[in-house]
PDB file of C-alpha atoms in Angstrom:
ATOM      1  CA  UNK A1046    -155.612-213.663 251.972  1.00 64.00           C
ATOM      2  CA  UNK A1047    -154.560-216.052 254.809  1.00 89.00           C
ATOM      3  CA  UNK A1048    -151.283-217.874 254.517  1.00 96.00           C
ATOM      4  CA  UNK A1049    -150.895-221.677 254.610  1.00 97.00           C
ATOM      5  CA  UNK A1050    -148.494-223.041 257.189  1.00 97.00           C
ATOM      6  CA  UNK A1051    -145.252-224.639 255.910  1.00 98.00           C
ATOM      7  CA  UNK A1052    -145.356-227.083 258.629  1.00 97.00           C
ATOM      8  CA  UNK A1053    -141.694-228.520 259.317  1.00 96.00           C
ATOM      9  CA  UNK A1054    -142.969-230.864 261.849  1.00 95.00           C
ATOM     10  CA  UNK A1055    -145.147-232.674 259.256  1.00 95.00           C
ATOM     11  CA  UNK A1056    -142.656-232.515 256.531  1.00 95.00           C
ATOM     12  CA  UNK A1057    -139.818-233.766 258.658  1.00 95.00           C
ATOM     13  CA  UNK A1058    -141.988-236.646 259.936  1.00 94.00           C
ATOM     14  CA  UNK A1059    -142.223-238.030 256.263  1.00 91.00           C
ATOM     15  CA  UNK A1060    -138.531-238.057 256.165  1.00 92.00           C
ATOM     16  CA  UNK A1061    -138.052-239.778 259.664  1.00 94.00           C
ATOM     17  CA  UNK A1062    -140.425-242.554 258.710  1.00 92.00           C
ATOM     18  CA  UNK A1063    -138.426-243.361 255.632  1.00 91.00           C
ATOM     19  CA  UNK A1064    -135.208-243.041 257.667  1.00 93.00           C
ATOM     20  CA  UNK A1065    -136.453-245.444 260.264  1.00 94.00           C
ATOM     21  CA  UNK A1066    -137.306-248.100 257.826  1.00 92.00           C
ATOM     22  CA  UNK A1067    -133.867-247.747 256.091  1.00 92.00           C
ATOM     23  CA  UNK A1068    -132.027-247.955 259.391  1.00 94.00           C
ATOM     24  CA  UNK A1069    -133.920-251.146 260.239  1.00 94.00           C
ATOM     25  CA  UNK A1070    -132.953-252.692 256.868  1.00 91.00           C
ATOM     26  CA  UNK A1071    -129.207-251.627 257.358  1.00 92.00           C
ATOM     27  CA  UNK A1072    -129.142-253.319 260.784  1.00 94.00           C
ATOM     28  CA  UNK A1073    -130.670-256.440 259.536  1.00 93.00           C
ATOM     29  CA  UNK A1074    -128.466-256.695 256.340  1.00 92.00           C
ATOM     30  CA  UNK A1075    -125.157-255.250 257.505  1.00 93.00           C
ATOM     31  CA  UNK A1076    -125.341-255.605 261.304  1.00 94.00           C
ATOM     32  CA  UNK A1077    -124.461-251.955 261.827  1.00 95.00           C
ATOM     33  CA  UNK A1078    -126.134-248.575 261.826  1.00 96.00           C
ATOM     34  CA  UNK A1079    -125.028-245.010 261.222  1.00 97.00           C
ATOM     35  CA  UNK A1080    -123.114-243.246 264.142  1.00 98.00           C
ATOM     36  CA  UNK A1081    -123.026-239.549 264.901  1.00 98.00           C
ATOM     37  CA  UNK A1082    -120.730-237.924 267.427  1.00 98.00           C
ATOM     38  CA  UNK A1083    -121.574-234.492 268.682  1.00 98.00           C
ATOM     39  CA  UNK A1084    -118.942-232.334 270.447  1.00 98.00           C
ATOM     40  CA  UNK A1085    -120.499-229.844 272.871  1.00 97.00           C
ATOM     41  CA  UNK A1086    -118.064-227.227 274.347  1.00 97.00           C
ATOM     42  CA  UNK A1087    -119.461-225.291 277.349  1.00 95.00           C
ATOM     43  CA  UNK A1088    -122.903-224.997 278.760  1.00 90.00           C
ATOM     44  CA  UNK A1089    -124.633-222.654 276.342  1.00 87.00           C
ATOM     45  CA  UNK A1090    -128.361-223.008 277.060  1.00 83.00           C
ATOM     46  CA  UNK A1091    -129.531-223.032 273.506  1.00 82.00           C
ATOM     47  CA  UNK A1092    -126.732-225.419 272.449  1.00 88.00           C
ATOM     48  CA  UNK A1093    -127.687-227.824 275.171  1.00 89.00           C
ATOM     49  CA  UNK A1094    -131.328-227.802 273.916  1.00 86.00           C
ATOM     50  CA  UNK A1095    -130.172-228.322 270.256  1.00 88.00           C
ATOM     51  CA  UNK A1096    -127.989-231.256 271.061  1.00 93.00           C
ATOM     52  CA  UNK A1097    -130.753-232.828 273.232  1.00 92.00           C
ATOM     53  CA  UNK A1098    -133.160-232.635 270.344  1.00 91.00           C
ATOM     54  CA  UNK A1099    -130.603-234.212 267.896  1.00 92.00           C
ATOM     55  CA  UNK A1100    -130.027-237.104 270.178  1.00 94.00           C
ATOM     56  CA  UNK A1101    -133.794-237.575 270.635  1.00 94.00           C
ATOM     57  CA  UNK A1102    -134.395-237.759 266.962  1.00 94.00           C
ATOM     58  CA  UNK A1103    -131.475-240.060 266.358  1.00 96.00           C
ATOM     59  CA  UNK A1104    -132.872-242.468 269.099  1.00 96.00           C
ATOM     60  CA  UNK A1105    -136.148-242.461 267.564  1.00 95.00           C
ATOM     61  CA  UNK A1106    -134.952-243.828 264.187  1.00 95.00           C
ATOM     62  CA  UNK A1107    -132.138-246.068 265.502  1.00 96.00           C
ATOM     63  CA  UNK A1108    -129.080-244.058 264.755  1.00 96.00           C
ATOM     64  CA  UNK A1109    -126.211-244.363 267.338  1.00 97.00           C
ATOM     65  CA  UNK A1110    -125.377-240.978 268.834  1.00 97.00           C
ATOM     66  CA  UNK A1111    -122.753-239.957 271.308  1.00 97.00           C
ATOM     67  CA  UNK A1112    -122.013-236.640 272.900  1.00 97.00           C
ATOM     68  CA  UNK A1113    -118.585-235.490 273.929  1.00 98.00           C
ATOM     69  CA  UNK A1114    -118.943-232.739 276.519  1.00 97.00           C
ATOM     70  CA  UNK A1115    -115.886-230.477 277.102  1.00 97.00           C
ATOM     71  CA  UNK A1116    -115.416-227.550 279.368  1.00 97.00           C
ATOM     72  CA  UNK A1117    -115.715-224.063 278.033  1.00 96.00           C
ATOM     73  CA  UNK A1118    -112.001-223.662 278.845  1.00 97.00           C
ATOM     74  CA  UNK A1119    -110.854-226.519 276.665  1.00 98.00           C
ATOM     75  CA  UNK A1120    -107.873-225.509 274.523  1.00 98.00           C
ATOM     76  CA  UNK A1121    -108.089-225.336 270.592  1.00 98.00           C
ATOM     77  CA  UNK A1122    -105.250-227.859 270.548  1.00 98.00           C
ATOM     78  CA  UNK A1123    -107.171-230.348 272.712  1.00 98.00           C
ATOM     79  CA  UNK A1124    -110.256-229.982 270.704  1.00 98.00           C
ATOM     80  CA  UNK A1125    -108.631-230.579 267.357  1.00 98.00           C
ATOM     81  CA  UNK A1126    -106.770-233.574 268.913  1.00 98.00           C
ATOM     82  CA  UNK A1127    -110.286-235.078 269.721  1.00 98.00           C
ATOM     83  CA  UNK A1128    -111.532-234.373 266.142  1.00 98.00           C
ATOM     84  CA  UNK A1129    -108.500-235.940 264.694  1.00 98.00           C
ATOM     85  CA  UNK A1130    -109.161-239.220 266.761  1.00 98.00           C
ATOM     86  CA  UNK A1131    -112.780-239.175 265.601  1.00 98.00           C
ATOM     87  CA  UNK A1132    -111.785-238.689 261.945  1.00 98.00           C
ATOM     88  CA  UNK A1133    -109.685-241.954 262.225  1.00 98.00           C
ATOM     89  CA  UNK A1134    -112.364-243.962 264.050  1.00 98.00           C
ATOM     90  CA  UNK A1135    -114.129-246.034 261.335  1.00 96.00           C
ATOM     91  CA  UNK A1136    -117.132-246.599 263.790  1.00 97.00           C
ATOM     92  CA  UNK A1137    -117.903-242.896 263.712  1.00 98.00           C
ATOM     93  CA  UNK A1138    -119.718-241.809 260.455  1.00 98.00           C
ATOM     94  CA  UNK A1139    -120.581-238.221 261.379  1.00 98.00           C
ATOM     95  CA  UNK A1140    -118.913-235.553 263.452  1.00 98.00           C
ATOM     96  CA  UNK A1141    -120.696-232.354 264.516  1.00 97.00           C
ATOM     97  CA  UNK A1142    -119.091-229.606 266.585  1.00 98.00           C
ATOM     98  CA  UNK A1143    -122.161-227.668 268.224  1.00 96.00           C
ATOM     99  CA  UNK A1144    -121.685-223.883 267.412  1.00 94.00           C
ATOM    100  CA  UNK A1145    -121.068-221.323 268.787  1.00 93.00           C
ATOM    101  CA  UNK A1146    -117.703-222.027 270.397  1.00 96.00           C
ATOM    102  CA  UNK A1147    -116.049-219.976 273.058  1.00 96.00           C
ATOM    103  CA  UNK A1148    -114.246-216.914 271.777  1.00 95.00           C
ATOM    104  CA  UNK A1149    -110.723-218.326 272.352  1.00 97.00           C
ATOM    105  CA  UNK A1150    -111.338-221.049 269.732  1.00 98.00           C
ATOM    106  CA  UNK A1151    -111.227-220.325 265.996  1.00 97.00           C
ATOM    107  CA  UNK A1152    -114.397-221.856 264.561  1.00 97.00           C
ATOM    108  CA  UNK A1153    -113.039-222.003 261.036  1.00 96.00           C
ATOM    109  CA  UNK A1154    -110.006-224.036 262.086  1.00 98.00           C
ATOM    110  CA  UNK A1155    -112.229-226.503 264.027  1.00 98.00           C
ATOM    111  CA  UNK A1156    -114.848-226.949 261.248  1.00 98.00           C
ATOM    112  CA  UNK A1157    -112.163-227.499 258.611  1.00 98.00           C
ATOM    113  CA  UNK A1158    -110.352-230.076 260.810  1.00 98.00           C
ATOM    114  CA  UNK A1159    -113.402-232.383 260.453  1.00 98.00           C
ATOM    115  CA  UNK A1160    -112.973-234.867 257.626  1.00 98.00           C
ATOM    116  CA  UNK A1161    -115.289-233.779 254.640  1.00 98.00           C
ATOM    117  CA  UNK A1162    -116.688-237.170 254.566  1.00 98.00           C
ATOM    118  CA  UNK A1163    -117.823-237.004 258.170  1.00 98.00           C
ATOM    119  CA  UNK A1164    -118.780-233.236 258.193  1.00 98.00           C
ATOM    120  CA  UNK A1165    -122.560-233.868 258.550  1.00 98.00           C
ATOM    121  CA  UNK A1166    -123.159-230.119 258.968  1.00 97.00           C
ATOM    122  CA  UNK A1167    -121.710-229.487 255.581  1.00 97.00           C
ATOM    123  CA  UNK A1168    -119.522-226.474 256.768  1.00 97.00           C
ATOM    124  CA  UNK A1169    -116.133-227.748 255.744  1.00 97.00           C
ATOM    125  CA  UNK A1170    -114.689-225.715 252.764  1.00 97.00           C
ATOM    126  CA  UNK A1171    -114.501-228.965 250.732  1.00 98.00           C
ATOM    127  CA  UNK A1172    -118.243-229.480 251.220  1.00 97.00           C
ATOM    128  CA  UNK A1173    -118.967-225.761 250.524  1.00 97.00           C
ATOM    129  CA  UNK A1174    -116.807-225.756 247.478  1.00 96.00           C
ATOM    130  CA  UNK A1175    -118.688-228.828 246.071  1.00 97.00           C
ATOM    131  CA  UNK A1176    -122.009-227.074 246.612  1.00 96.00           C
ATOM    132  CA  UNK A1177    -120.810-223.894 244.856  1.00 95.00           C
ATOM    133  CA  UNK A1178    -119.941-225.821 241.605  1.00 94.00           C
ATOM    134  CA  UNK A1179    -123.097-228.042 241.755  1.00 93.00           C
ATOM    135  CA  UNK A1180    -121.250-231.185 242.872  1.00 94.00           C
ATOM    136  CA  UNK A1181    -123.767-232.943 245.096  1.00 91.00           C
ATOM    137  CA  UNK A1182    -121.480-235.729 246.114  1.00 92.00           C
ATOM    138  CA  UNK A1183    -120.578-233.563 249.168  1.00 95.00           C
ATOM    139  CA  UNK A1184    -122.640-232.957 252.330  1.00 97.00           C
ATOM    140  CA  UNK A1185    -124.956-229.970 252.191  1.00 97.00           C
ATOM    141  CA  UNK A1186    -125.652-227.525 254.956  1.00 97.00           C
ATOM    142  CA  UNK A1187    -128.701-228.803 256.895  1.00 97.00           C
ATOM    143  CA  UNK A1188    -130.815-225.686 257.134  1.00 97.00           C
ATOM    144  CA  UNK A1189    -130.657-224.559 253.714  1.00 98.00           C
ATOM    145  CA  UNK A1190    -131.136-228.129 252.232  1.00 97.00           C
ATOM    146  CA  UNK A1191    -134.108-228.528 254.697  1.00 97.00           C
ATOM    147  CA  UNK A1192    -135.752-225.343 253.339  1.00 98.00           C
ATOM    148  CA  UNK A1193    -135.350-226.552 249.784  1.00 97.00           C
ATOM    149  CA  UNK A1194    -136.806-229.984 250.447  1.00 96.00           C
ATOM    150  CA  UNK A1195    -139.804-228.362 252.384  1.00 97.00           C
ATOM    151  CA  UNK A1196    -140.524-226.081 249.391  1.00 97.00           C
ATOM    152  CA  UNK A1197    -140.405-229.119 247.042  1.00 95.00           C
ATOM    153  CA  UNK A1198    -142.822-231.127 249.349  1.00 95.00           C
ATOM    154  CA  UNK A1199    -145.250-228.244 249.287  1.00 97.00           C
ATOM    155  CA  UNK A1200    -144.836-228.175 245.509  1.00 97.00           C
ATOM    156  CA  UNK A1201    -143.562-224.389 245.631  1.00 98.00           C
ATOM    157  CA  UNK A1202    -141.646-223.738 242.407  1.00 97.00           C
ATOM    158  CA  UNK A1203    -138.428-221.963 242.580  1.00 98.00           C
ATOM    159  CA  UNK A1204    -137.558-221.896 238.812  1.00 98.00           C
ATOM    160  CA  UNK A1205    -137.687-218.235 237.369  1.00 98.00           C
ATOM    161  CA  UNK A1206    -138.757-216.907 240.702  1.00 98.00           C
ATOM    162  CA  UNK A1207    -137.300-213.764 242.542  1.00 98.00           C
ATOM    163  CA  UNK A1208    -135.827-215.277 245.797  1.00 98.00           C
ATOM    164  CA  UNK A1209    -134.561-212.667 248.341  1.00 98.00           C
ATOM    165  CA  UNK A1210    -132.370-213.980 251.172  1.00 98.00           C
ATOM    166  CA  UNK A1211    -131.861-211.953 254.188  1.00 98.00           C
ATOM    167  CA  UNK A1212    -128.576-212.805 255.800  1.00 97.00           C
ATOM    168  CA  UNK A1213    -125.202-213.716 254.319  1.00 97.00           C
ATOM    169  CA  UNK A1214    -123.869-216.155 256.906  1.00 95.00           C
ATOM    170  CA  UNK A1215    -121.753-219.237 255.838  1.00 94.00           C
ATOM    171  CA  UNK A1216    -124.355-221.457 257.676  1.00 95.00           C
ATOM    172  CA  UNK A1217    -127.613-220.322 256.031  1.00 97.00           C
ATOM    173  CA  UNK A1218    -127.498-217.304 253.694  1.00 97.00           C
ATOM    174  CA  UNK A1219    -124.605-218.253 251.372  1.00 97.00           C
ATOM    175  CA  UNK A1220    -125.328-221.949 250.881  1.00 97.00           C
ATOM    176  CA  UNK A1221    -129.056-221.070 250.517  1.00 98.00           C
ATOM    177  CA  UNK A1222    -128.176-218.664 247.611  1.00 98.00           C
ATOM    178  CA  UNK A1223    -126.193-221.537 245.899  1.00 97.00           C
ATOM    179  CA  UNK A1224    -129.130-223.968 246.217  1.00 97.00           C
ATOM    180  CA  UNK A1225    -131.575-221.543 244.971  1.00 98.00           C
ATOM    181  CA  UNK A1226    -129.451-220.562 242.019  1.00 97.00           C
ATOM    182  CA  UNK A1227    -128.921-224.294 241.168  1.00 95.00           C
ATOM    183  CA  UNK A1228    -132.618-224.510 241.319  1.00 96.00           C
ATOM    184  CA  UNK A1229    -133.027-222.003 238.635  1.00 97.00           C
ATOM    185  CA  UNK A1230    -134.106-218.992 240.779  1.00 98.00           C
ATOM    186  CA  UNK A1231    -133.081-215.383 240.505  1.00 98.00           C
ATOM    187  CA  UNK A1232    -131.413-214.689 243.756  1.00 98.00           C
ATOM    188  CA  UNK A1233    -130.751-211.382 245.561  1.00 98.00           C
ATOM    189  CA  UNK A1234    -128.872-211.549 248.920  1.00 98.00           C
ATOM    190  CA  UNK A1235    -129.436-208.817 251.494  1.00 98.00           C
ATOM    191  CA  UNK A1236    -127.313-207.863 254.572  1.00 95.00           C
ATOM    192  CA  UNK A1237    -126.647-205.231 257.163  1.00 92.00           C
ATOM    193  CA  UNK A1238    -125.282-202.919 254.432  1.00 95.00           C
ATOM    194  CA  UNK A1239    -128.241-203.168 251.963  1.00 96.00           C
ATOM    195  CA  UNK A1240    -130.025-200.019 251.128  1.00 96.00           C
ATOM    196  CA  UNK A1241    -133.824-199.840 250.516  1.00 95.00           C
ATOM    197  CA  UNK A1242    -134.420-203.196 251.944  1.00 97.00           C
ATOM    198  CA  UNK A1243    -138.252-202.911 251.718  1.00 97.00           C
ATOM    199  CA  UNK A1244    -138.043-202.078 247.955  1.00 97.00           C
ATOM    200  CA  UNK A1245    -136.148-205.221 247.393  1.00 98.00           C
ATOM    201  CA  UNK A1246    -138.330-207.601 249.498  1.00 98.00           C
ATOM    202  CA  UNK A1247    -141.480-206.147 247.883  1.00 98.00           C
ATOM    203  CA  UNK A1248    -140.449-207.663 244.707  1.00 97.00           C
ATOM    204  CA  UNK A1249    -139.696-211.133 245.995  1.00 98.00           C
ATOM    205  CA  UNK A1250    -141.690-214.331 245.148  1.00 98.00           C
ATOM    206  CA  UNK A1251    -139.949-216.114 248.003  1.00 98.00           C
ATOM    207  CA  UNK A1252    -138.394-214.525 251.135  1.00 98.00           C
ATOM    208  CA  UNK A1253    -136.016-216.581 253.205  1.00 98.00           C
ATOM    209  CA  UNK A1254    -135.064-214.641 256.323  1.00 98.00           C
ATOM    210  CA  UNK A1255    -132.064-215.533 258.476  1.00 97.00           C
ATOM    211  CA  UNK A1256    -131.013-212.504 260.260  1.00 96.00           C
ATOM    212  CA  UNK A1257    -131.740-213.004 263.970  1.00 92.00           C
ATOM    213  CA  UNK A1258    -131.406-209.484 264.966  1.00 91.00           C
ATOM    214  CA  UNK A1259    -134.755-208.078 265.946  1.00 91.00           C
ATOM    215  CA  UNK A1260    -137.911-210.150 266.384  1.00 92.00           C
ATOM    216  CA  UNK A1261    -140.643-209.276 263.892  1.00 94.00           C
ATOM    217  CA  UNK A1262    -138.605-206.837 261.924  1.00 95.00           C
ATOM    218  CA  UNK A1263    -140.169-208.032 258.588  1.00 97.00           C
ATOM    219  CA  UNK A1264    -143.690-206.552 258.528  1.00 97.00           C
ATOM    220  CA  UNK A1265    -146.519-207.078 256.095  1.00 98.00           C
ATOM    221  CA  UNK A1266    -145.364-203.806 254.283  1.00 98.00           C
ATOM    222  CA  UNK A1267    -142.258-205.632 253.285  1.00 98.00           C
ATOM    223  CA  UNK A1268    -143.994-208.441 251.565  1.00 98.00           C
ATOM    224  CA  UNK A1269    -146.041-208.460 248.364  1.00 97.00           C
ATOM    225  CA  UNK A1270    -149.306-210.356 248.266  1.00 97.00           C
ATOM    226  CA  UNK A1271    -148.946-214.048 247.515  1.00 98.00           C
ATOM    227  CA  UNK A1272    -145.130-214.290 248.604  1.00 98.00           C
ATOM    228  CA  UNK A1273    -143.743-217.321 250.214  1.00 98.00           C
ATOM    229  CA  UNK A1274    -142.073-216.545 253.518  1.00 98.00           C
ATOM    230  CA  UNK A1275    -139.598-218.731 255.169  1.00 98.00           C
ATOM    231  CA  UNK A1276    -138.434-217.632 258.583  1.00 98.00           C
ATOM    232  CA  UNK A1277    -135.116-219.168 259.730  1.00 97.00           C
ATOM    233  CA  UNK A1278    -134.434-216.960 262.908  1.00 95.00           C
ATOM    234  CA  UNK A1279    -135.002-218.180 266.473  1.00 90.00           C
ATOM    235  CA  UNK A1280    -135.040-215.172 268.771  1.00 89.00           C
ATOM    236  CA  UNK A1281    -135.828-215.587 272.457  1.00 82.00           C
ATOM    237  CA  UNK A1282    -137.875-212.906 274.283  1.00 74.00           C
ATOM    238  CA  UNK A1283    -136.501-213.307 277.857  1.00 73.00           C
ATOM    239  CA  UNK A1284    -139.311-211.542 279.318  1.00 69.00           C
ATOM    240  CA  UNK A1285    -141.871-214.099 278.033  1.00 75.00           C
ATOM    241  CA  UNK A1286    -139.496-216.820 277.448  1.00 80.00           C
ATOM    242  CA  UNK A1287    -141.030-217.328 273.929  1.00 85.00           C
ATOM    243  CA  UNK A1288    -139.367-217.736 270.717  1.00 88.00           C
ATOM    244  CA  UNK A1289    -139.979-215.528 267.726  1.00 91.00           C
ATOM    245  CA  UNK A1290    -138.493-214.941 264.211  1.00 94.00           C
ATOM    246  CA  UNK A1291    -137.452-212.118 261.981  1.00 96.00           C
ATOM    247  CA  UNK A1292    -140.977-212.123 260.618  1.00 97.00           C
ATOM    248  CA  UNK A1293    -143.971-210.548 262.216  1.00 96.00           C
ATOM    249  CA  UNK A1294    -146.071-213.579 261.763  1.00 96.00           C
ATOM    250  CA  UNK A1295    -149.548-212.061 262.700  1.00 95.00           C
ATOM    251  CA  UNK A1296    -149.257-209.391 259.914  1.00 97.00           C
ATOM    252  CA  UNK A1297    -147.318-211.193 257.323  1.00 98.00           C
ATOM    253  CA  UNK A1298    -149.677-214.248 257.401  1.00 97.00           C
ATOM    254  CA  UNK A1299    -152.308-211.966 256.100  1.00 97.00           C
ATOM    255  CA  UNK A1300    -150.670-211.278 252.741  1.00 98.00           C
ATOM    256  CA  UNK A1301    -148.355-214.298 252.243  1.00 98.00           C
ATOM    257  CA  UNK A1302    -149.362-217.448 250.436  1.00 98.00           C
ATOM    258  CA  UNK A1303    -147.241-219.703 252.559  1.00 98.00           C
ATOM    259  CA  UNK A1304    -145.299-218.955 255.798  1.00 98.00           C
ATOM    260  CA  UNK A1305    -143.290-221.004 258.377  1.00 98.00           C
ATOM    261  CA  UNK A1306    -144.096-220.768 262.007  1.00 96.00           C
ATOM    262  CA  UNK A1307    -141.490-220.125 264.657  1.00 95.00           C
ATOM    263  CA  UNK A1308    -140.953-222.573 266.209  1.00 92.00           C
ATOM    264  CA  UNK A1309    -142.029-225.674 264.261  1.00 93.00           C
ATOM    265  CA  UNK A1310    -141.008-224.533 260.823  1.00 96.00           C
ATOM    266  CA  UNK A1311    -137.358-224.708 259.617  1.00 96.00           C
ATOM    267  CA  UNK A1312    -135.979-226.379 262.834  1.00 94.00           C
ATOM    268  CA  UNK A1313    -137.351-229.857 262.436  1.00 95.00           C
ATOM    269  CA  UNK A1314    -136.284-229.968 258.728  1.00 96.00           C
ATOM    270  CA  UNK A1315    -132.721-228.899 259.752  1.00 96.00           C
ATOM    271  CA  UNK A1316    -132.625-231.910 262.162  1.00 95.00           C
ATOM    272  CA  UNK A1317    -134.082-234.230 259.393  1.00 95.00           C
ATOM    273  CA  UNK A1318    -131.268-233.166 256.958  1.00 96.00           C
ATOM    274  CA  UNK A1319    -128.711-233.734 259.642  1.00 97.00           C
ATOM    275  CA  UNK A1320    -129.907-237.294 259.878  1.00 96.00           C
ATOM    276  CA  UNK A1321    -130.047-237.571 256.127  1.00 95.00           C
ATOM    277  CA  UNK A1322    -126.375-236.342 255.953  1.00 96.00           C
ATOM    278  CA  UNK A1323    -125.261-239.020 258.693  1.00 97.00           C
ATOM    279  CA  UNK A1324    -126.951-241.843 256.793  1.00 95.00           C
ATOM    280  CA  UNK A1325    -125.433-240.572 253.402  1.00 95.00           C
ATOM    281  CA  UNK A1326    -122.062-240.332 255.094  1.00 96.00           C
ATOM    282  CA  UNK A1327    -122.453-243.925 256.530  1.00 96.00           C
ATOM    283  CA  UNK A1328    -123.458-245.251 253.106  1.00 94.00           C
ATOM    284  CA  UNK A1329    -120.588-243.529 251.368  1.00 93.00           C
ATOM    285  CA  UNK A1330    -117.925-244.700 253.954  1.00 96.00           C
ATOM    286  CA  UNK A1331    -119.183-248.394 253.734  1.00 93.00           C
ATOM    287  CA  UNK A1332    -119.513-248.427 249.915  1.00 91.00           C
ATOM    288  CA  UNK A1333    -123.281-249.218 250.250  1.00 88.00           C
ATOM    289  CA  UNK A1334    -125.505-248.138 247.340  1.00 79.00           C
ATOM    290  CA  UNK A1335    -128.339-245.872 248.442  1.00 66.00           C
ATOM    291  CA  UNK A1336    -131.258-248.147 249.218  1.00 58.00           C
ATOM    292  CA  UNK A1337    -133.926-245.456 249.831  1.00 54.00           C
ATOM    293  CA  UNK A1338    -134.631-242.568 247.406  1.00 46.00           C
ATOM    294  CA  UNK A1339    -135.462-240.311 250.423  1.00 52.00           C
ATOM    295  CA  UNK A1340    -131.747-240.235 251.273  1.00 57.00           C
ATOM    296  CA  UNK A1341    -130.323-237.434 249.022  1.00 54.00           C
ATOM    297  CA  UNK A1342    -127.133-238.928 247.742  1.00 45.00           C
TER     298      UNK A1342
END
């Protein structure tokens, strides 16, 4: 068996085309467009790349995007003051604080200072709580949401399937488990303390791996034939300067039915759902009914 690619670039392009049309209609009808402000603390190389990509995608479809760049030595108090100001600014629809933050800043305090209505990352406890109870009026974390939409676009069913999620982070693992449960999958979450990992993954119909510890850790021997494999991790090999994921793509692609490449799989869909959330936040804040079924309200 040779796995088919779950191509995030292609699937995200479908959303981007729809978003661009919607933005043009909003501009013509209401004389305004969604606005996203990203706060970047320090000079983390990966963060710089992520923020640049987000700005590029926003510009392509006509969303207004700004970046507030702060020194790595900025105090938590000053950062919270900036967030408070953005919360009150009606011209700002979405606020995103690029993670990770310097060690002297408490990420949880910062994330929860963002107004839930503007929390386009979906990390605020209000949005996470809504997701947990199946209330989709909130904003859903972008990476899990992007994975779910990609599976649906490829007509991969989750109902009744055994889904194994590797990693229990608040950003991917936990919200991914919630989404899969709400789509009627049987979910197992594995982590660093899990025993007999291979025995668990071998029974999976779908594996979603978000560990980011060791490139290529998941070999073909961990995967049953016909399994769908989604690799969220982005691990840089500093010798070759290439990116890899948790999954040994070469061996696993010979037994899986579908597999995501790294890069080009999950990443583009994450940014697409960030834009989706920014548009949704704009529509909600302006009491505008959803005018495009692609935007998930």
